[in-house]
PDB file of C-alpha atoms and ligand atoms in Angstrom:
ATOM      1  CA  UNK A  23      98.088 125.625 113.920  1.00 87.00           C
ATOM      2  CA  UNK A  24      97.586 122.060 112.010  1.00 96.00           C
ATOM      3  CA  UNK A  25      94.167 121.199 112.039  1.00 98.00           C
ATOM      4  CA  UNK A  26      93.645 117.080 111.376  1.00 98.00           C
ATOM      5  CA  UNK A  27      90.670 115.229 109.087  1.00 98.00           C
ATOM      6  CA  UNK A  28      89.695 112.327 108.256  1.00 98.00           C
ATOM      7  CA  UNK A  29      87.435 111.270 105.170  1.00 98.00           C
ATOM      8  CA  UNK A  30      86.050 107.963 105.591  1.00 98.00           C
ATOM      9  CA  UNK A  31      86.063 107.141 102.118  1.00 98.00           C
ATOM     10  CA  UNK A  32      88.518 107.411  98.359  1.00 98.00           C
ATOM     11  CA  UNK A  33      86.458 109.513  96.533  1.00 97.00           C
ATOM     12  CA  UNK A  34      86.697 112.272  99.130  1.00 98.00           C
ATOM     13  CA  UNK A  35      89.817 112.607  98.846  1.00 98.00           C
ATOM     14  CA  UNK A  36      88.670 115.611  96.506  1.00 98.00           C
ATOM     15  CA  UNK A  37      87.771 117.154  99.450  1.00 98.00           C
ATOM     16  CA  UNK A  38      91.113 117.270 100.762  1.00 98.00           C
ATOM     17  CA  UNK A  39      92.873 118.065  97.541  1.00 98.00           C
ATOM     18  CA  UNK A  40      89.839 121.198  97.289  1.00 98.00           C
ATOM     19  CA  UNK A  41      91.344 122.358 100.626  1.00 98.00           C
ATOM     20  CA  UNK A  42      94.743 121.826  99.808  1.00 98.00           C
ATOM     21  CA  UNK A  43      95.649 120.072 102.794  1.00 98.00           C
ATOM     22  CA  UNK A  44      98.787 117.353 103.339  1.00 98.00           C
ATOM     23  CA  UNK A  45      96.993 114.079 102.375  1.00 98.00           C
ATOM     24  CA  UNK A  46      97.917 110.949 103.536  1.00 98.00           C
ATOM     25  CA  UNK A  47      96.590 107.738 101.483  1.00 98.00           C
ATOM     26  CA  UNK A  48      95.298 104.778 103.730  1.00 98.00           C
ATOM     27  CA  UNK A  49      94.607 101.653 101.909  1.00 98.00           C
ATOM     28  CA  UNK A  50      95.619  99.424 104.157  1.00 98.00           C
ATOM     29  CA  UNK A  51      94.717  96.652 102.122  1.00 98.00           C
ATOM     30  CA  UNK A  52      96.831  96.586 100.557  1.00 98.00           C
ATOM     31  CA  UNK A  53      97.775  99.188  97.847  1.00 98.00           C
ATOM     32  CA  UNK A  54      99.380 101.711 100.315  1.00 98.00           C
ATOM     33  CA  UNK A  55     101.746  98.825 101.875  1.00 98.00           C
ATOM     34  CA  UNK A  56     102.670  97.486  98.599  1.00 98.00           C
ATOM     35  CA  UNK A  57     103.915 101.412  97.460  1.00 98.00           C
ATOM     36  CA  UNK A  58     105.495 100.981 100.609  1.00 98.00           C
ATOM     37  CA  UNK A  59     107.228  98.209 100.813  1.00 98.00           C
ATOM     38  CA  UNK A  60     108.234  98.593  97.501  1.00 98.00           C
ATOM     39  CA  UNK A  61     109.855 101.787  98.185  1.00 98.00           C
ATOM     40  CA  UNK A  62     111.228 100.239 101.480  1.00 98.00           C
ATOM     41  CA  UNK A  63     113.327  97.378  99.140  1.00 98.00           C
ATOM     42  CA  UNK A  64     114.811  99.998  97.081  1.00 98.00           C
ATOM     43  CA  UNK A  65     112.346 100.993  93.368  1.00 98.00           C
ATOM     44  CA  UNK A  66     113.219 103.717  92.300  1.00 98.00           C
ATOM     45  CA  UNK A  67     109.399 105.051  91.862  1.00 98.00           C
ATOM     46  CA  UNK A  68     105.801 104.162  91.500  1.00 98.00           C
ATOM     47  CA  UNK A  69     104.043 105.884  88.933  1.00 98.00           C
ATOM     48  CA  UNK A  70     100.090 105.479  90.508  1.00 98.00           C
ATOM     49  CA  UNK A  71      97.233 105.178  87.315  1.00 98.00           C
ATOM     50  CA  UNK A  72      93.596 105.257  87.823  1.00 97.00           C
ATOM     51  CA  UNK A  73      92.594 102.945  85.276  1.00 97.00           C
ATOM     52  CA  UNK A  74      94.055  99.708  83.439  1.00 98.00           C
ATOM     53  CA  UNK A  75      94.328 101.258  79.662  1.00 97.00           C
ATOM     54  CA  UNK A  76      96.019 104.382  81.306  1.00 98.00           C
ATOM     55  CA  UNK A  77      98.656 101.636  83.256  1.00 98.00           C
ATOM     56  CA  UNK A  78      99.015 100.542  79.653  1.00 98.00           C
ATOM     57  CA  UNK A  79      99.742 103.612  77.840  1.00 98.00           C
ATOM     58  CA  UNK A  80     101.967 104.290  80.638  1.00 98.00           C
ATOM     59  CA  UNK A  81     103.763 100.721  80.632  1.00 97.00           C
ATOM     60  CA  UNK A  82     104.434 102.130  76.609  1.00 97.00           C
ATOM     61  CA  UNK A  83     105.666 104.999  77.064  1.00 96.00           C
ATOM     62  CA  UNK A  84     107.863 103.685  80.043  1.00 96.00           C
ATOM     63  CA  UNK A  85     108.670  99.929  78.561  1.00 97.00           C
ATOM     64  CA  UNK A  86     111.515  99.717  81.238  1.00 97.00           C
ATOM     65  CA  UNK A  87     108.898 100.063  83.938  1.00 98.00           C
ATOM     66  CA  UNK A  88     107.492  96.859  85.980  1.00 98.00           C
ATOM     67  CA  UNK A  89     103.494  96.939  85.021  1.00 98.00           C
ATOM     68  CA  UNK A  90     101.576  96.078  88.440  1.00 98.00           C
ATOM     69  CA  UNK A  91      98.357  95.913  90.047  1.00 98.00           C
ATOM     70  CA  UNK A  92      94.942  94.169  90.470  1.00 98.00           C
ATOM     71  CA  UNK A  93      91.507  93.978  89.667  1.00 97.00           C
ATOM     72  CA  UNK A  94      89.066  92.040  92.367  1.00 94.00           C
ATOM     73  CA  UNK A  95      92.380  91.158  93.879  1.00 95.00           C
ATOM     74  CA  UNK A  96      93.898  89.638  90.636  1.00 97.00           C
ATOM     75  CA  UNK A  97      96.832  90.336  88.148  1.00 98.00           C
ATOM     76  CA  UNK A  98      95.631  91.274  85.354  1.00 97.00           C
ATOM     77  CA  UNK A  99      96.909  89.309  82.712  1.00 95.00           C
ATOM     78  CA  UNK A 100     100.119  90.760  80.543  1.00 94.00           C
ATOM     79  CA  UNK A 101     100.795  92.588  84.116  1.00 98.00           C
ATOM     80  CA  UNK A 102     104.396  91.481  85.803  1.00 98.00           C
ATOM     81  CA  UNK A 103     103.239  91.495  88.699  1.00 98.00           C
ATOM     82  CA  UNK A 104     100.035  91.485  91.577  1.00 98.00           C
ATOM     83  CA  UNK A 105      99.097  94.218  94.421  1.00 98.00           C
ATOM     84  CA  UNK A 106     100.646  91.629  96.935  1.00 98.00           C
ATOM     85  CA  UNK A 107     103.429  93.172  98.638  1.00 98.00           C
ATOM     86  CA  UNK A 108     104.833  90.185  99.031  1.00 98.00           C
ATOM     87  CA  UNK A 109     105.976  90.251  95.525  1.00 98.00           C
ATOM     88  CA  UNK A 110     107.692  93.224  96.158  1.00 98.00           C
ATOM     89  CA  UNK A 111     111.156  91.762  97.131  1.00 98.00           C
ATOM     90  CA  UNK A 112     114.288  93.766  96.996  1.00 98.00           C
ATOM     91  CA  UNK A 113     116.025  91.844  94.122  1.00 98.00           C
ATOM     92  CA  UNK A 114     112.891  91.982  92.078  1.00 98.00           C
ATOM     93  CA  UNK A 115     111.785  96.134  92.891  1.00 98.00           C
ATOM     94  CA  UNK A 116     115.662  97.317  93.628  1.00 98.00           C
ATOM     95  CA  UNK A 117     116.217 100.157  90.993  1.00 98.00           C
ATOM     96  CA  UNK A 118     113.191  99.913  88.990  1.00 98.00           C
ATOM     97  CA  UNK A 119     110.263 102.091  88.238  1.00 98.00           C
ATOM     98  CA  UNK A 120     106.362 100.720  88.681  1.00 98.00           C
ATOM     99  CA  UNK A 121     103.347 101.221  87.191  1.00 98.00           C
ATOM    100  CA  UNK A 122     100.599 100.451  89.520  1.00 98.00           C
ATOM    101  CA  UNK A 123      97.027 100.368  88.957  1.00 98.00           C
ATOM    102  CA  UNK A 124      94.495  98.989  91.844  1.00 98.00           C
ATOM    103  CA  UNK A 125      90.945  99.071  92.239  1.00 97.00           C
ATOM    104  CA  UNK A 126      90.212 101.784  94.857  1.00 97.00           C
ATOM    105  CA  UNK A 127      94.140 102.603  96.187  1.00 98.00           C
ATOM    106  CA  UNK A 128      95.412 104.569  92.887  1.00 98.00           C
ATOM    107  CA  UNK A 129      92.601 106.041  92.382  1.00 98.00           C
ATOM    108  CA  UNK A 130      92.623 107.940  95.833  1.00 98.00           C
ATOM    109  CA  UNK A 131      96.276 108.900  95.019  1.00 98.00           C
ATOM    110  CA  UNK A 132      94.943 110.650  91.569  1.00 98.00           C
ATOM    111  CA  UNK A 133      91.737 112.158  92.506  1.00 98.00           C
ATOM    112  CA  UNK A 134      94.064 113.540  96.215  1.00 98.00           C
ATOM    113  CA  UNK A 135      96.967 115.095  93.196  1.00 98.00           C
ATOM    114  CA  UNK A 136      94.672 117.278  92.170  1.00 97.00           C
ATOM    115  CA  UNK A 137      95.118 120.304  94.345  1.00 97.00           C
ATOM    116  CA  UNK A 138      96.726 118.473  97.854  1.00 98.00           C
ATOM    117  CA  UNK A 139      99.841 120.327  98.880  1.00 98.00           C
ATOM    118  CA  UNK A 140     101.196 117.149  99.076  1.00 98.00           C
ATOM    119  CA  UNK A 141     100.417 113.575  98.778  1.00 98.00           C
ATOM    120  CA  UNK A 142     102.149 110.688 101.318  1.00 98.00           C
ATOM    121  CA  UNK A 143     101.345 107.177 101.374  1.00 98.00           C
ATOM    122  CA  UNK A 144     100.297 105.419 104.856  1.00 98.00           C
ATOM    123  CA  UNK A 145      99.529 102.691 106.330  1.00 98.00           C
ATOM    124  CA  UNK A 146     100.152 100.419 109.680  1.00 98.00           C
ATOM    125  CA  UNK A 147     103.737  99.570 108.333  1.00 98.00           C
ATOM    126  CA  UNK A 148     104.926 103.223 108.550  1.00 98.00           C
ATOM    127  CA  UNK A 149     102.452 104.815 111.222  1.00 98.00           C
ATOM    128  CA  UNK A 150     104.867 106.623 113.138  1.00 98.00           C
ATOM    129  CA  UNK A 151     107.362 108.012 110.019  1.00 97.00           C
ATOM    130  CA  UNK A 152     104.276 109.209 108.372  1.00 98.00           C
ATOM    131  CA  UNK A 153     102.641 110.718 110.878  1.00 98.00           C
ATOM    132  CA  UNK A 154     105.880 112.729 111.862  1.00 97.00           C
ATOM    133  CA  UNK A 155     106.562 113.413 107.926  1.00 97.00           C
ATOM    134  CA  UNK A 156     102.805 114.921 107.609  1.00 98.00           C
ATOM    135  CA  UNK A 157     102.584 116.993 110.679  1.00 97.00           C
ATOM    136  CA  UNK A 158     106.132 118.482 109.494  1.00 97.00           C
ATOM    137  CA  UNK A 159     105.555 118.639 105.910  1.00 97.00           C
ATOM    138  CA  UNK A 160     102.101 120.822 107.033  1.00 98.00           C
ATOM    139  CA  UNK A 161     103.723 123.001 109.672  1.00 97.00           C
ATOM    140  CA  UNK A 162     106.100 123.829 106.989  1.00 97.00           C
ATOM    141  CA  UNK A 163     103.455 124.485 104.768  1.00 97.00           C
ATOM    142  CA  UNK A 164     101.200 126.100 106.588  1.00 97.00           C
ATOM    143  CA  UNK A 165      98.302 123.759 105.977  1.00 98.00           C
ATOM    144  CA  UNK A 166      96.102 121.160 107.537  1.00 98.00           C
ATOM    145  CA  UNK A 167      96.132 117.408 107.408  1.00 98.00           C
ATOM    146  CA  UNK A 168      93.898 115.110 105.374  1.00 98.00           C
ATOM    147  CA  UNK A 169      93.631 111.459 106.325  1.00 98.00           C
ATOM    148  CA  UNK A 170      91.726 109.474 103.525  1.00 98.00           C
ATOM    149  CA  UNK A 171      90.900 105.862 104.517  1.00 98.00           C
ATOM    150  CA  UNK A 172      90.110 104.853 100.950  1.00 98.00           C
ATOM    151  CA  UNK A 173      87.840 101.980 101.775  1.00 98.00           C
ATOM    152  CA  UNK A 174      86.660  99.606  99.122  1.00 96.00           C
ATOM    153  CA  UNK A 175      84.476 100.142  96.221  1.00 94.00           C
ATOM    154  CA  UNK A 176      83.004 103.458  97.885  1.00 94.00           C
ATOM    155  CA  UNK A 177      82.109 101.485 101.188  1.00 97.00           C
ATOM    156  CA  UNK A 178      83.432 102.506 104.295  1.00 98.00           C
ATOM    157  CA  UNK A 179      86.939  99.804 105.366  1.00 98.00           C
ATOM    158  CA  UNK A 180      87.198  98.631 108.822  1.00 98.00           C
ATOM    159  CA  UNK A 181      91.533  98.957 108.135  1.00 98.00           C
ATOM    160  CA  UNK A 182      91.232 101.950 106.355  1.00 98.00           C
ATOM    161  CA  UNK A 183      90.042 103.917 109.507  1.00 98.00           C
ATOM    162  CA  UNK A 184      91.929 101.919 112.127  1.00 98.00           C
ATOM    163  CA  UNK A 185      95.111 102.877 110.104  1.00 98.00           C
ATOM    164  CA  UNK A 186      94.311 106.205 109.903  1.00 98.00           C
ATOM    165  CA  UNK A 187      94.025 106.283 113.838  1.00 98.00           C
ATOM    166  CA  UNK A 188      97.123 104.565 114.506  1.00 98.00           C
ATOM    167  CA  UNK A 189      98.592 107.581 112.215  1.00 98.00           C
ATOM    168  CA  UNK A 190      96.729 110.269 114.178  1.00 98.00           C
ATOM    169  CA  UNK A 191      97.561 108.704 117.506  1.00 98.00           C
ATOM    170  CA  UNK A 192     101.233 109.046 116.364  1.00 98.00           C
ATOM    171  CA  UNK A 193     101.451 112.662 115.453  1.00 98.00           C
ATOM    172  CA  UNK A 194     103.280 114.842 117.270  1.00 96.00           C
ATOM    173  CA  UNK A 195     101.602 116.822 120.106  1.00 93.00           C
ATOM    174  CA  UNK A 196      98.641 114.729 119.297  1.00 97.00           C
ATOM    175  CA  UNK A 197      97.051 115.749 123.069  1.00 96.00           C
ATOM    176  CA  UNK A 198      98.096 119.402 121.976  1.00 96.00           C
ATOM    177  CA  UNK A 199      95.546 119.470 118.523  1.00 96.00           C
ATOM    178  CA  UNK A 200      92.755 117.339 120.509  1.00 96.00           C
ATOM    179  CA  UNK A 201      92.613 120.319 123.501  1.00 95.00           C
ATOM    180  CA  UNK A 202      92.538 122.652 121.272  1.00 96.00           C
ATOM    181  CA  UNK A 203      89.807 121.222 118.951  1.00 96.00           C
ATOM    182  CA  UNK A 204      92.211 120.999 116.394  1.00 97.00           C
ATOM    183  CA  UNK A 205      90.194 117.755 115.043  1.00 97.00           C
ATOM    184  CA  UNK A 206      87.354 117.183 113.561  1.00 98.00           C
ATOM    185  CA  UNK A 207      85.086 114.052 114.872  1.00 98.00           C
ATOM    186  CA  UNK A 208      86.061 111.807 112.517  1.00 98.00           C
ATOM    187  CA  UNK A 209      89.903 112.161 113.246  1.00 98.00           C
ATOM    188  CA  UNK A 210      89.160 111.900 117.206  1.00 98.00           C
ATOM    189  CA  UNK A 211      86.645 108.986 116.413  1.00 98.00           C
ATOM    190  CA  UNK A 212      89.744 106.652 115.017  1.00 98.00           C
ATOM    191  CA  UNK A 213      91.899 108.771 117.287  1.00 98.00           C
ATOM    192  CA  UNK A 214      89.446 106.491 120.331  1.00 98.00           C
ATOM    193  CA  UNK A 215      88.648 103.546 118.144  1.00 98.00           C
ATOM    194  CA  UNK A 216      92.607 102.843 117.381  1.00 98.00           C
ATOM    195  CA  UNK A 217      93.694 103.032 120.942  1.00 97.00           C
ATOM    196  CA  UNK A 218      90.800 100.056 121.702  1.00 97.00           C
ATOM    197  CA  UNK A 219      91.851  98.105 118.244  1.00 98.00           C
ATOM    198  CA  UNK A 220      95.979  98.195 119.450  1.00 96.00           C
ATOM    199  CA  UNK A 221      95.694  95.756 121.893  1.00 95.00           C
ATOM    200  CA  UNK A 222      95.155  92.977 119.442  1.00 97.00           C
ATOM    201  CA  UNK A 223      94.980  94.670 116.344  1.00 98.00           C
ATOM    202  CA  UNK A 224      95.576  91.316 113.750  1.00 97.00           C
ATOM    203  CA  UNK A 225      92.567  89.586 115.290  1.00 97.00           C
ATOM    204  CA  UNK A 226      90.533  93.107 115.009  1.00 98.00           C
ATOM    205  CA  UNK A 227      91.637  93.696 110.945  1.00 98.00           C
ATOM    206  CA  UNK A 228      91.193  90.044 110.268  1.00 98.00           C
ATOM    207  CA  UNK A 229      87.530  90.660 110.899  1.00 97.00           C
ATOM    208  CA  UNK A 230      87.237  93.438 107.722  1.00 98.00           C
ATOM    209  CA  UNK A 231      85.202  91.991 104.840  1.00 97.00           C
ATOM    210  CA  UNK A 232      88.424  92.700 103.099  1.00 97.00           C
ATOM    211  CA  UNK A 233      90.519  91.104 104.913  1.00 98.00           C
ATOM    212  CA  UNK A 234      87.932  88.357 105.431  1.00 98.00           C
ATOM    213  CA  UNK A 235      88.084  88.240 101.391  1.00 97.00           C
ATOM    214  CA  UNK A 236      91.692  88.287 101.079  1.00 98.00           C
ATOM    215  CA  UNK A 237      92.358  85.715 103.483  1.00 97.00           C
ATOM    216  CA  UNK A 238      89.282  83.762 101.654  1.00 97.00           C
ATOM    217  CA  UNK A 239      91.238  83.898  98.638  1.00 96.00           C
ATOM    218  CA  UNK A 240      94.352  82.191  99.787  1.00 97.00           C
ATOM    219  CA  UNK A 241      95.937  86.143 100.483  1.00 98.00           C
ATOM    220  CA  UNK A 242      96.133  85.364 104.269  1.00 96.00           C
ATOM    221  CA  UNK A 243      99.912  85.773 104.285  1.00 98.00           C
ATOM    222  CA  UNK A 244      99.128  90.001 102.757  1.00 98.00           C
ATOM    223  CA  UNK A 245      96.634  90.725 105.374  1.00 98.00           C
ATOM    224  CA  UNK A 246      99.185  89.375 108.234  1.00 98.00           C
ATOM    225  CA  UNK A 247     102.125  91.326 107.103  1.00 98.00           C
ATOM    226  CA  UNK A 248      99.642  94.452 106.270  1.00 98.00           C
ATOM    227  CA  UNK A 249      98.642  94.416 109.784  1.00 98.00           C
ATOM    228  CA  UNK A 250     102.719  94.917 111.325  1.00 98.00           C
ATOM    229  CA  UNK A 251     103.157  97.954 112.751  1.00 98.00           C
ATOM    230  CA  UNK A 252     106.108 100.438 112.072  1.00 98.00           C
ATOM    231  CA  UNK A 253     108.588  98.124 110.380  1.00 98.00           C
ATOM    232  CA  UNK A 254     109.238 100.255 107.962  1.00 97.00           C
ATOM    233  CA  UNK A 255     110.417 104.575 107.825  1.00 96.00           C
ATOM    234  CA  UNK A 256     110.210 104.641 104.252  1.00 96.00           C
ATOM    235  CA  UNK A 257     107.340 107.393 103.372  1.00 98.00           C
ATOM    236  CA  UNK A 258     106.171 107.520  99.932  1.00 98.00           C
ATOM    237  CA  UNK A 259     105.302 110.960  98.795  1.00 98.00           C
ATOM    238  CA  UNK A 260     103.906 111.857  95.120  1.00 98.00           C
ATOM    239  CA  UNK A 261     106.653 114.461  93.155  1.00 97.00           C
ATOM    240  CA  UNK A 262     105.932 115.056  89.630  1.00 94.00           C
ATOM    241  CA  UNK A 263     103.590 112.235  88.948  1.00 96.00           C
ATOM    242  CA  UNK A 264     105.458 109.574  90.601  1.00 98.00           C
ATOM    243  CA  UNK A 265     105.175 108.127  94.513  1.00 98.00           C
ATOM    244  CA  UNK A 266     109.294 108.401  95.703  1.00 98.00           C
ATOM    245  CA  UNK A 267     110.534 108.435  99.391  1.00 97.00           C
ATOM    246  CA  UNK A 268     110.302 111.205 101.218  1.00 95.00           C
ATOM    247  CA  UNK A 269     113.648 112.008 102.788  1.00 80.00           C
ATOM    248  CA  UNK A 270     112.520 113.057 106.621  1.00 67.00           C
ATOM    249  CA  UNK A 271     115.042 116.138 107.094  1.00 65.00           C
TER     250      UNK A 271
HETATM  251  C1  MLT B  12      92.739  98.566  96.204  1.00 50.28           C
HETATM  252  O1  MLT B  12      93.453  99.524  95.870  1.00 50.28           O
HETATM  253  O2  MLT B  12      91.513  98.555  96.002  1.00 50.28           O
HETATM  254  C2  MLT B  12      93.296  97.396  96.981  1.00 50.28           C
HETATM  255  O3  MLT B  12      94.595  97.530  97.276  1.00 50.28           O
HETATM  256  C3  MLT B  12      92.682  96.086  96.661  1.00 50.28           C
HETATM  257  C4  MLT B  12      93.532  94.864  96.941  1.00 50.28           C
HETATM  258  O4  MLT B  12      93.493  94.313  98.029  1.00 50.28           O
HETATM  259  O5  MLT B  12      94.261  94.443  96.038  1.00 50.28           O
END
């Protein structure tokens, strides 16, 4: 018996990790589609850090590694490269190891490796290879599913949930674990709200103060490729310290 969650925000991710549940990551926007589309073109591994001096000690320590990430939605300077995942073409990520640090996205990843069975990375790019991964990975397991939709700055993200429900309306026997009350509200509440948001989903995400921010800040092309559904299988799961694909058996 999987049972499903959802925390509606990063720092509760604790909660999950406290249960040890299978914890998937949704920052939709955009630190869980960079991991993975940068996984998807081929790095070797992303090594997640919580704060900027610890991406540092880690970019010593590792001076082969790309340094990445953002602050208020900028590179900080010295970094290679940004949070867009844009940048995060196959003959620049192909083979190489990342350090990423982001303002709410790593964090979540860290605070969820503390005690989750395991820790996958989601988003609207890999919906349905996620979902599948997680509900097998638990079953296997024998544990429950955590959904954190990591929001932004501890406030509640409009993305953040609807990509958790597009993950939870793609898990197998999904009719099976609602029946059988094998949800808690919050999972059936983006369970509802994603089946409204799919019929014009980009139009519905553009609306976020996020995205609204991104696409403020000339980011408009992120938030439109962040919003595709399923175009990639590639599932990021954390081994060891560092976010590498999860090979779906
Ligand atoms: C984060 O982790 O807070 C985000 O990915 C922010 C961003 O859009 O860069």
């Amino acid at each position: 018996m999987v049972r499903v969650h959802l925390e509606l925000i990063g720092r509760d991710a604790s909660r999950a990790a406290k249960r040890g549940d299978v914890t998937v990551i949704v920052d939709a926007l955009r630190s869980s589609s960079t991991i993975i589309t940068a996984l998807s073109n081929g790095a070797r591994g992303i090594i997640p850090a919580r704060t900027l001096k610890e991406a540092i000690q880690l970019s010593e320590r590792h001076p082969e590694a790309l340094l990445a990430g953002e602050r208020n939605m900028v590179k900080p300077p010295t970094f290679h490269m940004g949070n867009s995942p844009l940048e995060y073409a196959r003959n620049v990520v192909l083979g190489r190891t990342i350090i990423l640090t982001t303002t709410d996205g790593t964090k979540a990843i860290k605070l969820a490796s503390k005690g989750a069975r395991a820790v996958l990375i989601g988003a609207f790019l890999n919906a349905s290879s996620v979902a599948r991964a997680s509900y097998d990975l638990a079953l296997k397991m024998k544990a429950d599913i955590s959904l954190i939709a990591v929001g932004k700055k501890g406030n509640f993200a409009l993305e953040d949930f609807l990509g958790a429900g597009f993950i939870i309306r793609r898990l197998p026997n999904v009719q099976k674990l609602i029946d059988s009350a094998l949800m808690d509200d919050s999972a059936l509440w983006a369970y509802y709200s994603a089946e409204i948001a799919e019929k014009n989903l980009k139009e519905v995400i553009y609306q976020g103060e996020h995205a609204k921010k991104l696409r403020a800040f000339g980011l408009y092309k992120d938030v439109e490729f962040c919003s595709r559904v399923d175009i990639f299988n590639s599932v990021p799961i954390l081994e060891k310290s560092i976010l590498v694909e999860y090979r779906i058996p």
